[in-house]
Coordinates of C-alpha atoms in Angstrom, one line a residue:
Chain A
M1 CA -27.3 -10.0 22.5
A2 CA -27.5 -11.8 19.2
I3 CA -24.0 -13.1 18.9
D4 CA -22.1 -14.4 21.9
Q5 CA -18.3 -14.5 22.3
A6 CA -18.1 -18.2 21.7
A7 CA -19.6 -17.7 18.2
L8 CA -17.1 -14.8 17.5
G9 CA -14.3 -17.1 18.5
A10 CA -15.6 -19.9 16.3
W11 CA -15.9 -17.5 13.4
L12 CA -12.3 -16.3 13.7
A13 CA -10.9 -19.8 14.4
D14 CA -12.5 -20.9 11.2
F15 CA -11.1 -17.9 9.3
A16 CA -7.6 -18.6 10.8
D17 CA -8.0 -22.2 9.5
Q18 CA -9.1 -21.0 6.0
I19 CA -6.1 -18.6 5.9
H20 CA -3.7 -21.3 7.0
Q21 CA -4.9 -23.8 4.4
G22 CA -5.1 -21.1 1.7
A23 CA -1.8 -19.4 2.6
D24 CA 0.0 -20.9 -0.4
Q25 CA -2.8 -19.9 -2.8
L26 CA -2.9 -16.3 -1.3
T27 CA 0.9 -16.1 -1.6
D28 CA 0.8 -17.3 -5.2
L29 CA -1.9 -14.7 -6.1
D30 CA 0.2 -12.0 -4.4
R31 CA 3.3 -13.1 -6.3
E32 CA 1.5 -12.4 -9.5
I33 CA 0.7 -8.7 -8.8
G34 CA 2.4 -8.0 -5.4
D35 CA 5.3 -9.2 -3.4
G36 CA 4.2 -12.7 -2.5
D37 CA 3.7 -12.4 1.2
H38 CA -0.1 -12.0 1.8
G39 CA -0.6 -15.6 2.7
S40 CA 2.3 -15.9 5.2
N41 CA 1.6 -12.5 6.8
M42 CA -2.2 -13.2 7.3
D43 CA -1.3 -16.7 8.6
R44 CA 1.1 -15.2 11.2
G45 CA -1.6 -12.7 12.3
M46 CA -4.5 -15.1 12.4
K47 CA -2.5 -17.7 14.4
A48 CA -1.9 -15.0 17.0
V49 CA -5.7 -14.2 16.9
A50 CA -6.6 -17.9 17.2
A51 CA -4.4 -18.1 20.3
L52 CA -6.7 -15.6 22.1
D53 CA -9.5 -17.1 24.2
P54 CA -12.7 -15.1 23.6
N55 CA -13.9 -16.0 27.1
D56 CA -10.9 -14.1 28.6
F57 CA -12.6 -10.9 27.6
A58 CA -15.3 -9.0 29.4
S59 CA -17.3 -8.5 26.3
G60 CA -17.5 -9.3 22.6
A61 CA -16.5 -5.6 22.0
D62 CA -13.3 -6.1 24.0
Y63 CA -12.4 -9.3 22.2
L64 CA -12.9 -7.8 18.8
K65 CA -10.7 -4.7 19.7
K66 CA -8.0 -7.1 20.9
V67 CA -8.3 -9.0 17.6
G68 CA -7.8 -5.7 15.8
M69 CA -4.7 -4.7 17.9
T70 CA -3.3 -8.2 17.5
L71 CA -3.6 -8.0 13.7
V72 CA -2.0 -4.5 13.6
S73 CA 0.9 -5.8 15.7
T74 CA 1.6 -9.0 13.9
V75 CA 0.6 -8.8 10.2
G76 CA 2.7 -5.9 9.0
G77 CA 2.5 -4.5 5.5
A78 CA -0.8 -2.8 4.5
S79 CA -2.9 -5.8 5.5
G80 CA -2.1 -5.4 9.2
P81 CA -3.5 -1.8 9.6
I82 CA -6.4 -2.6 7.2
Y83 CA -7.7 -5.8 8.8
G84 CA -6.8 -4.4 12.2
T85 CA -8.8 -1.3 11.6
F86 CA -11.8 -3.4 10.4
F87 CA -11.9 -5.3 13.7
L88 CA -11.2 -2.2 15.8
R89 CA -14.2 -0.5 14.2
L90 CA -16.3 -3.6 14.5
G91 CA -15.4 -3.8 18.2
A92 CA -16.2 -0.1 18.7
A93 CA -19.7 -0.7 17.2
W94 CA -20.3 -4.0 18.9
S95 CA -22.0 -2.9 22.0
S96 CA -25.0 -1.7 20.0
V97 CA -25.3 -4.9 18.0
N98 CA -28.5 -6.8 19.0
D99 CA -30.1 -7.9 15.7
A100 CA -29.5 -8.2 12.0
P101 CA -29.8 -4.5 11.1
T102 CA -27.4 -3.4 13.9
L103 CA -24.9 -6.0 12.8
G104 CA -25.1 -4.5 9.4
L105 CA -24.2 -1.1 10.9
A106 CA -21.2 -2.6 12.6
L107 CA -20.0 -4.2 9.3
R108 CA -20.4 -0.9 7.6
A109 CA -18.4 0.8 10.3
G110 CA -15.6 -1.7 9.6
L111 CA -15.8 -1.0 5.9
D112 CA -15.7 2.8 6.5
G113 CA -12.6 2.3 8.7
I114 CA -10.8 0.4 6.0
Q115 CA -11.6 3.0 3.4
Q116 CA -10.4 5.8 5.7
R117 CA -7.2 4.0 6.4
G118 CA -6.5 2.8 2.9
K119 CA -8.2 5.4 0.8
A120 CA -9.5 2.7 -1.6
T121 CA -12.8 2.7 -3.3
T122 CA -14.6 0.0 -5.3
G123 CA -12.9 -0.7 -8.6
D124 CA -9.4 -0.2 -7.2
K125 CA -8.8 -3.9 -7.1
T126 CA -8.5 -4.3 -3.3
L127 CA -10.4 -6.1 -0.6
V128 CA -12.9 -3.3 -0.7
D129 CA -14.2 -4.9 -3.9
A130 CA -15.3 -7.9 -1.8
L131 CA -16.3 -6.2 1.4
S132 CA -18.3 -3.2 -0.1
P133 CA -20.8 -5.3 -2.1
A134 CA -21.0 -7.8 0.8
V135 CA -22.1 -5.0 3.1
E136 CA -24.7 -3.8 0.6
A137 CA -26.0 -7.3 0.0
Y138 CA -26.2 -7.7 3.8
D139 CA -28.3 -4.6 4.2
K140 CA -30.7 -5.6 1.5
Q141 CA -31.4 -8.9 3.3
A142 CA -31.1 -7.6 6.9
D143 CA -34.9 -7.9 7.4
Q144 CA -34.5 -11.7 6.8
G145 CA -32.3 -12.2 9.8
I146 CA -28.6 -12.5 10.4
S147 CA -28.1 -16.0 8.7
T148 CA -29.8 -15.0 5.5
A149 CA -28.1 -11.6 5.4
L150 CA -24.6 -13.0 6.0
A151 CA -25.2 -15.7 3.3
A152 CA -26.1 -13.0 0.9
A153 CA -23.0 -11.0 2.0
A154 CA -20.7 -14.0 1.4
G155 CA -22.2 -14.6 -2.0
A156 CA -21.7 -11.0 -2.9
A157 CA -18.1 -11.1 -1.6
E158 CA -17.4 -14.1 -3.9
A159 CA -18.8 -12.3 -6.9
G160 CA -16.8 -9.2 -5.9
R161 CA -13.6 -11.2 -5.5
D162 CA -14.1 -12.7 -9.0
A163 CA -14.8 -9.3 -10.4
T164 CA -11.3 -8.1 -9.4
I165 CA -9.7 -10.4 -12.0
P166 CA -10.1 -8.1 -15.0
M167 CA -9.5 -4.9 -13.0
V168 CA -6.5 -2.6 -13.2
A169 CA -5.2 -2.0 -9.7
H170 CA -5.2 1.6 -8.5
K171 CA -4.0 1.1 -4.9
G172 CA -1.3 -0.9 -3.1
R173 CA 1.7 -2.5 -4.7
A174 CA -0.2 -4.0 -7.6
S175 CA -0.9 -0.5 -8.8
Y176 CA 2.7 -0.2 -10.0
L177 CA 2.0 -2.8 -12.7
G178 CA -0.7 -0.7 -14.3
E179 CA -2.4 -2.6 -17.1
R180 CA -0.3 -5.7 -16.3
S181 CA -2.3 -6.1 -13.0
A182 CA -5.4 -7.0 -15.1
G183 CA -6.1 -10.8 -15.4
H184 CA -5.2 -11.6 -11.8
Q185 CA -7.4 -12.1 -8.8
D186 CA -6.7 -9.7 -6.0
P187 CA -5.3 -11.6 -2.9
G188 CA -6.8 -9.2 -0.4
A189 CA -10.3 -9.6 -1.9
T190 CA -9.7 -13.4 -1.7
S191 CA -8.8 -13.3 2.0
M192 CA -11.7 -10.9 2.8
T193 CA -14.1 -13.3 1.1
M194 CA -12.8 -16.1 3.3
L195 CA -13.6 -13.9 6.3
L196 CA -17.2 -13.3 5.2
E197 CA -17.7 -17.0 4.2
A198 CA -16.6 -18.0 7.7
A199 CA -19.0 -15.4 9.2
A200 CA -21.9 -16.9 7.3
K201 CA -21.1 -20.3 8.7
H202 CA -20.7 -19.3 12.4
L203 CA -22.7 -16.2 13.1
S204 CA -26.5 -16.3 13.4
Chain B
M1 CA 5.7 -18.0 -17.0
P2 CA 4.7 -20.5 -14.3
A3 CA 7.6 -22.1 -12.5
S4 CA 6.7 -25.5 -13.7
E5 CA 7.6 -24.6 -17.3
C6 CA 11.1 -23.8 -18.5
A7 CA 12.5 -21.3 -21.0
G8 CA 14.0 -24.1 -23.0
D9 CA 10.9 -26.1 -23.7
D10 CA 9.8 -24.2 -26.8
E11 CA 13.1 -24.8 -28.5
M12 CA 12.6 -28.5 -28.2
A13 CA 9.1 -28.5 -29.9
G14 CA 9.2 -30.6 -33.0
H15 CA 12.8 -31.6 -32.3
P16 CA 13.5 -35.2 -33.4
F17 CA 15.1 -35.9 -30.0
K18 CA 12.2 -34.4 -28.0
G19 CA 11.2 -36.7 -25.3
R20 CA 14.4 -38.8 -25.6
L21 CA 17.2 -38.7 -23.2
M22 CA 19.7 -36.0 -24.2
V23 CA 21.7 -33.2 -22.8
A24 CA 19.4 -30.2 -22.5
K25 CA 20.5 -27.2 -24.5
R26 CA 19.8 -24.8 -21.7
P27 CA 20.1 -26.9 -18.6
I28 CA 20.1 -23.9 -16.2
S29 CA 16.7 -22.6 -17.1
C30 CA 15.2 -26.1 -16.9
K31 CA 16.5 -26.9 -13.5
T32 CA 14.0 -27.7 -10.7
R33 CA 13.5 -24.4 -8.9
T34 CA 14.6 -25.4 -5.5
M35 CA 15.4 -22.4 -3.3
K36 CA 19.1 -22.3 -2.5
K37 CA 19.8 -20.0 0.5
L38 CA 22.1 -19.9 3.5
I39 CA 19.4 -20.0 6.1
N40 CA 18.3 -22.2 9.0
D41 CA 14.5 -21.9 8.7
V42 CA 12.4 -19.6 6.5
N43 CA 10.6 -18.3 9.7
D44 CA 13.9 -17.3 11.4
V45 CA 15.6 -15.3 8.6
V46 CA 15.1 -11.8 10.0
T47 CA 15.7 -12.9 13.6
D48 CA 18.9 -14.9 12.9
S49 CA 20.3 -12.1 10.7
L50 CA 19.7 -9.5 13.4
F51 CA 21.7 -11.6 15.9
G52 CA 24.5 -11.8 13.4
M53 CA 24.4 -8.1 12.7
E54 CA 24.6 -7.2 16.3
A55 CA 27.5 -9.6 16.9
A56 CA 29.4 -8.2 13.8
H57 CA 28.9 -4.6 14.7
S58 CA 28.9 -4.5 18.4
D59 CA 31.0 -1.4 18.4
L60 CA 28.3 0.6 16.6
I61 CA 24.9 -0.9 17.3
A62 CA 22.7 -2.9 19.6
V63 CA 19.5 -4.7 18.8
D64 CA 16.2 -4.8 20.7
H65 CA 15.4 -8.3 19.5
P66 CA 11.7 -8.6 20.6
N67 CA 10.9 -5.4 18.7
K68 CA 13.5 -6.0 15.9
V69 CA 14.9 -2.5 16.4
I70 CA 18.5 -1.8 15.6
Y71 CA 19.7 1.2 17.5
R72 CA 22.9 3.3 18.1
L73 CA 24.8 2.1 21.1
D74 CA 24.7 5.6 22.6
A75 CA 20.9 6.2 22.0
P76 CA 19.2 8.3 23.0
V77 CA 21.7 11.1 22.2
A78 CA 20.8 14.1 24.4
D79 CA 19.9 17.3 22.6
K80 CA 19.9 15.7 19.2
V81 CA 16.9 15.1 16.9
G82 CA 16.4 11.3 16.6
I83 CA 16.3 9.9 13.1
V84 CA 14.3 6.7 12.7
S85 CA 13.6 4.7 9.5
G86 CA 12.7 1.2 8.8
G87 CA 10.9 -1.0 6.3
G88 CA 10.6 -4.6 5.2
S89 CA 13.8 -6.6 5.5
G90 CA 15.6 -7.9 2.4
H91 CA 17.1 -4.6 1.4
E92 CA 20.3 -4.8 3.4
P93 CA 22.3 -2.9 4.3
L94 CA 19.3 -0.5 4.2
H95 CA 18.2 0.3 6.9
G96 CA 19.9 -1.4 9.8
G97 CA 23.3 -1.0 8.2
F98 CA 22.9 2.7 8.3
V99 CA 22.4 3.0 12.0
G100 CA 25.3 4.8 13.8
Y101 CA 27.0 8.1 14.2
G102 CA 26.0 10.6 11.6
M103 CA 23.1 8.6 10.1
L104 CA 20.2 6.8 11.7
D105 CA 19.5 6.5 15.4
A106 CA 17.3 3.4 14.9
A107 CA 15.9 1.2 12.2
C108 CA 12.9 -1.1 12.4
A109 CA 13.2 -4.4 10.6
G110 CA 9.9 -5.7 9.3
E111 CA 9.5 -9.2 7.9
I112 CA 10.9 -9.7 4.5
F113 CA 9.4 -7.1 2.1
T114 CA 6.8 -6.3 4.7
S115 CA 6.7 -3.0 6.6
P116 CA 7.4 -3.0 10.3
V117 CA 4.3 -2.9 12.6
P118 CA 3.4 0.3 14.6
D119 CA 4.6 -1.2 17.8
Q120 CA 8.2 -1.5 16.5
V121 CA 8.3 2.0 15.1
Y122 CA 6.8 3.3 18.4
A123 CA 9.4 1.4 20.4
A124 CA 12.2 2.8 18.2
T125 CA 10.9 6.4 18.5
K126 CA 10.8 6.2 22.3
L127 CA 14.2 4.7 22.4
V128 CA 15.9 7.5 20.4
D129 CA 14.0 10.5 21.6
G130 CA 16.7 12.8 23.1
G131 CA 14.3 15.6 23.8
R132 CA 14.3 17.4 20.5
G133 CA 11.8 15.2 18.6
V134 CA 12.1 12.4 16.1
L135 CA 12.1 12.4 12.3
H136 CA 10.5 9.3 10.6
I137 CA 12.0 8.5 7.2
V138 CA 9.3 6.5 5.4
K139 CA 9.6 5.0 1.9
N140 CA 6.3 5.5 0.0
Y141 CA 4.6 2.1 0.2
T142 CA 1.0 1.7 1.3
G143 CA 1.9 -0.5 4.2
D144 CA 4.9 1.6 5.4
V145 CA 3.0 4.8 5.3
M146 CA 0.0 3.4 7.3
N147 CA 2.2 1.7 10.0
F148 CA 4.5 4.7 10.5
D149 CA 1.3 6.9 10.7
M150 CA -0.1 4.8 13.5
A151 CA 3.2 4.8 15.3
A152 CA 3.5 8.6 15.0
E153 CA 0.1 8.9 16.6
M154 CA 1.1 6.6 19.5
A155 CA 4.3 8.5 20.1
G156 CA 2.5 11.8 19.8
A157 CA 0.1 10.6 22.6
D158 CA 3.3 10.2 24.7
G159 CA 4.3 13.8 24.1
I160 CA 7.1 13.0 21.6
R161 CA 7.2 15.3 18.6
V162 CA 7.4 13.3 15.4
E163 CA 7.7 14.6 11.9
A164 CA 7.5 12.2 9.0
V165 CA 8.9 12.5 5.5
V166 CA 7.9 10.2 2.7
V167 CA 10.5 9.3 0.0
D168 CA 9.1 8.8 -3.5
D169 CA 11.9 9.0 -6.0
D170 CA 11.1 6.2 -8.4
V171 CA 10.3 7.7 -11.9
A172 CA 9.2 4.2 -13.1
V173 CA 5.8 4.9 -11.6
Q174 CA 4.4 7.2 -14.2
D175 CA 0.7 7.6 -13.4
S176 CA 0.9 8.7 -9.7
L177 CA -2.8 9.7 -9.7
Y178 CA -4.0 6.1 -10.4
T179 CA -1.4 4.3 -8.3
A180 CA -0.2 4.3 -4.7
G181 CA 2.3 7.0 -6.0
R182 CA 6.0 6.8 -6.7
R183 CA 8.0 4.3 -4.6
G184 CA 10.8 5.1 -2.3
V185 CA 14.0 3.6 -3.6
G186 CA 17.7 4.6 -3.9
L187 CA 17.3 8.2 -2.8
T188 CA 16.5 6.8 0.7
V189 CA 20.2 6.0 1.2
L190 CA 21.4 9.5 0.2
L191 CA 18.6 11.1 2.3
E192 CA 19.5 9.1 5.5
K193 CA 23.1 10.1 5.2
I194 CA 22.4 13.8 4.6
V195 CA 19.7 14.3 7.3
G196 CA 21.7 12.1 9.8
A197 CA 24.6 14.5 9.4
A198 CA 22.4 17.5 9.9
A199 CA 21.0 16.0 13.1
E200 CA 24.5 15.3 14.3
E201 CA 25.4 19.0 13.8
G202 CA 22.6 19.9 16.2
K203 CA 20.0 21.2 13.7
D204 CA 16.4 21.2 15.0
L205 CA 13.5 19.0 13.9
D206 CA 11.8 21.6 11.7
Y207 CA 15.1 22.4 9.9
I208 CA 15.8 18.7 9.4
A209 CA 12.3 17.9 8.1
A210 CA 12.6 20.9 5.6
L211 CA 16.1 19.6 4.5
A212 CA 14.7 16.1 4.0
K213 CA 11.9 17.5 1.8
R214 CA 14.4 19.5 -0.2
V215 CA 16.4 16.3 -0.8
I216 CA 13.3 14.4 -1.8
A217 CA 12.3 17.2 -4.2
N218 CA 15.7 17.0 -5.9
G219 CA 16.3 13.3 -6.3
R220 CA 15.0 10.7 -8.8
S221 CA 15.8 7.0 -9.4
M222 CA 15.2 4.3 -12.0
G223 CA 16.1 0.6 -11.8
L224 CA 16.2 -2.6 -13.9
A225 CA 16.4 -6.3 -13.1
L226 CA 18.2 -9.1 -14.8
S227 CA 16.4 -11.6 -12.6
G228 CA 13.6 -11.8 -10.1
C229 CA 14.4 -12.5 -6.4
T230 CA 13.3 -15.3 -4.2
V231 CA 11.5 -14.4 -0.9
P232 CA 12.3 -17.3 1.5
A233 CA 8.7 -17.8 2.5
A234 CA 7.6 -17.9 -1.2
G235 CA 10.4 -20.3 -2.2
K236 CA 10.1 -19.3 -5.8
P237 CA 11.4 -16.4 -7.9
S238 CA 9.2 -13.3 -7.9
F239 CA 9.2 -13.3 -11.7
E240 CA 10.8 -15.1 -14.6
L241 CA 12.8 -13.5 -17.4
A242 CA 14.2 -15.1 -20.5
D243 CA 18.0 -15.1 -21.0
D244 CA 17.9 -12.0 -23.2
E245 CA 15.3 -10.0 -21.2
I246 CA 15.4 -7.3 -18.6
E247 CA 12.6 -6.0 -16.4
L248 CA 12.7 -2.2 -16.7
G249 CA 11.4 0.1 -14.0
I250 CA 11.5 -2.3 -11.0
G251 CA 11.0 -1.4 -7.4
I252 CA 12.8 -3.1 -4.6
H253 CA 10.4 -5.9 -3.7
G254 CA 10.8 -8.2 -6.7
E255 CA 7.6 -6.8 -8.2
P256 CA 7.7 -6.7 -12.0
G257 CA 8.5 -3.3 -13.5
R258 CA 7.2 -1.0 -16.2
S259 CA 8.1 -3.3 -19.2
K260 CA 10.1 -6.2 -20.3
E261 CA 12.9 -5.2 -22.7
K262 CA 15.8 -6.8 -24.5
L263 CA 19.1 -6.9 -22.8
G264 CA 21.7 -4.8 -24.6
P265 CA 25.1 -3.4 -23.9
A266 CA 25.7 -1.5 -20.7
S267 CA 25.7 1.8 -22.6
D268 CA 22.1 1.1 -23.8
M269 CA 21.0 0.0 -20.3
A270 CA 22.4 3.2 -18.8
E271 CA 20.4 5.2 -21.3
K272 CA 17.2 3.3 -20.3
L273 CA 17.8 4.3 -16.6
V274 CA 19.2 7.8 -16.9
R275 CA 17.0 9.2 -19.7
P276 CA 13.6 8.8 -17.8
I277 CA 15.3 10.5 -14.8
L278 CA 16.4 13.5 -16.9
D279 CA 13.0 13.6 -18.6
D280 CA 11.4 13.9 -15.2
L281 CA 13.4 16.6 -13.5
D282 CA 15.5 19.4 -15.0
Y283 CA 19.1 18.6 -14.2
R284 CA 20.6 21.0 -16.8
G285 CA 23.6 22.9 -15.4
S286 CA 23.3 21.3 -12.0
E287 CA 25.7 19.4 -9.8
V288 CA 24.6 15.9 -8.7
I289 CA 25.5 13.2 -6.3
A290 CA 25.3 10.1 -8.6
F291 CA 24.5 6.7 -7.1
V292 CA 24.7 3.4 -8.9
N293 CA 23.2 0.7 -6.7
G294 CA 23.3 -3.0 -7.1
M295 CA 20.1 -5.0 -6.4
G296 CA 22.0 -7.8 -4.6
A297 CA 23.3 -10.3 -7.1
T298 CA 25.1 -8.1 -9.6
P299 CA 28.9 -7.9 -9.1
L300 CA 30.6 -4.6 -8.4
I301 CA 32.6 -5.0 -11.7
E302 CA 29.3 -4.6 -13.6
L303 CA 28.2 -1.7 -11.4
Y304 CA 31.3 0.2 -12.2
I305 CA 30.7 -0.4 -16.0
M306 CA 27.3 1.0 -15.5
Y307 CA 28.6 4.0 -13.5
N308 CA 31.0 4.8 -16.3
E309 CA 28.2 4.8 -18.8
V310 CA 26.0 6.9 -16.5
V311 CA 28.8 9.5 -16.1
K312 CA 29.3 9.7 -19.9
I313 CA 25.6 10.5 -20.4
L314 CA 25.7 13.1 -17.7
E315 CA 28.8 14.8 -19.1
A316 CA 27.2 15.0 -22.5
E317 CA 24.2 16.7 -20.9
G318 CA 26.4 19.2 -19.0
I319 CA 25.6 17.7 -15.6
R320 CA 28.5 17.6 -13.2
V321 CA 29.0 14.8 -10.8
V322 CA 30.3 16.2 -7.5
R323 CA 30.0 13.0 -5.4
S324 CA 29.4 9.4 -6.1
L325 CA 28.4 6.1 -4.5
V326 CA 28.6 2.7 -6.2
G327 CA 27.7 -0.6 -4.6
N328 CA 25.0 -2.7 -3.0
Y329 CA 23.2 -0.4 -0.6
I330 CA 19.5 -0.9 -1.1
T331 CA 19.0 -4.4 -2.4
S332 CA 16.2 -6.7 -3.3
L333 CA 17.4 -10.0 -1.8
D334 CA 19.1 -12.0 -4.6
M335 CA 17.8 -9.9 -7.5
A336 CA 20.3 -9.2 -10.2
G337 CA 20.3 -5.7 -11.7
C338 CA 20.9 -2.1 -10.7
S339 CA 19.4 1.3 -10.1
V340 CA 20.6 4.8 -10.8
T341 CA 19.8 7.7 -8.4
L342 CA 20.7 11.3 -9.2
L343 CA 20.4 14.0 -6.6
R344 CA 20.6 17.6 -7.6
S345 CA 22.8 18.8 -4.8
D346 CA 23.6 22.2 -3.3
D347 CA 26.6 23.1 -1.1
E348 CA 24.9 22.2 2.1
M349 CA 23.9 18.7 0.9
V350 CA 27.5 18.1 -0.3
H351 CA 28.9 19.3 3.0
L352 CA 26.5 17.0 4.9
W353 CA 27.4 14.1 2.5
D354 CA 31.1 14.6 3.4
A355 CA 30.5 14.8 7.1
P356 CA 31.8 11.9 9.2
V357 CA 29.7 8.7 9.4
A358 CA 30.2 5.4 11.2
T359 CA 27.7 2.7 10.3
A360 CA 28.0 -0.9 9.2
G361 CA 27.1 0.1 5.6
L362 CA 28.8 3.5 5.2
R363 CA 31.8 4.7 7.1
W364 CA 34.2 7.6 6.5
G365 CA 35.8 10.5 8.4
R366 CA 35.6 8.8 11.7

């Protein structure tokens, strides 16, 4: 097993911390093109996740599934089902993760789950614009090991996040603004980038 | 405009007194934007409000506080289809204020402007299932649709039959193909009243779901804002408007609308709301239930002025208003403004509209 439960716990504790510290920034971004609650909703959900002890679970898979259910039950809005589905799918794929390429398959399963649930594709100005290039960048570097591949994924997520700025939103609440949604960074892509940056720091 | 700036600043540019102590020309727009609300703690707004609602309307409803579900005192009603709705809080009286005889059996209160989570909707569905299935009334927002979907799957696994209808009456969203689709707004109030009455009369789930779809197919809405609204957790207004500006084509979450326009007389404002509705659906020769809704901070006296202008336009178009509703029924916190909803009605819809209802928000005939 390449990644133990303690490492998963450290990853998500760091993400919870990033979300908490960035909650105002996320909320401000969401106020521009949404309804101004992404920061507070994610903060509520990740506090509940951080309260879970990864060692209470029989396996990393069980822990990740519980993380998913916790997010579905506490975040609300679209972010709850979307982030929740990511972790549920990651958890479902976790038992076969034992090296860098199989972690890549699990991340892709998470991305596929998000796209099924939210029907978003790249270019719609959503968190898929951060996660999708991150998964691709990961796969290209997967033969270099988990650390290198995750660093590449985090870098691609950052670029993807920044690329949402000029985009016109086609999904979610920002889509109602049409052209007026251009010029603003997507809050979901911003939080997703935090998740991948934290992964690059703690998973290897 | 960022909150740190103020609308009056530009007027002072180059003014000889700029920078010197003087009485500001437009002091209101330059005030420090401190949130001013009657709350205890931003984190307890929904919880505290539900306790108050339960205390105020203990003859009609009870509240499952852990799940934030408002339900009819006599739920589940045996041999009646259960009607469940819900959504983000901040739209009161929608939805909790419409729980009671002849309307909803239960409403799920999400965080402010945030859809309820599947656990809540699942709990509400189980609570009101009287053995003939449950209808979910969902406003078309990405989060609401996903969370109600997940809840319907959970209830289905328990053997409860659930049908869901999605309300999408907002004509301000023009390009449905490249957006999340039209939003559910004012028509939701009329829909909940009409299908609630049908359920009370003992109609079955298939009949009620078909009726709901007929209402949705025949109703359209359009709204405007005179101000943004302040979500307690955000602490700042959702958008800023100059003193002479309106936001046209707003939803109910403080999001900006289709365009900024100049504020004009009520007659012009009514045109801006009614015309896009009439352009979207053929109302010629039909009878309508007309609904002028306040967004939360606009007084009734202005809503009646708007209603009068709406009726004038409809009369000129040969559209007959058979029933009406004017007031704050689907609000957006402290937003000022209003919306217009027109439902092309048939005899059955009018009959169900007139049927007795006993809820905190609507009450007649009982």
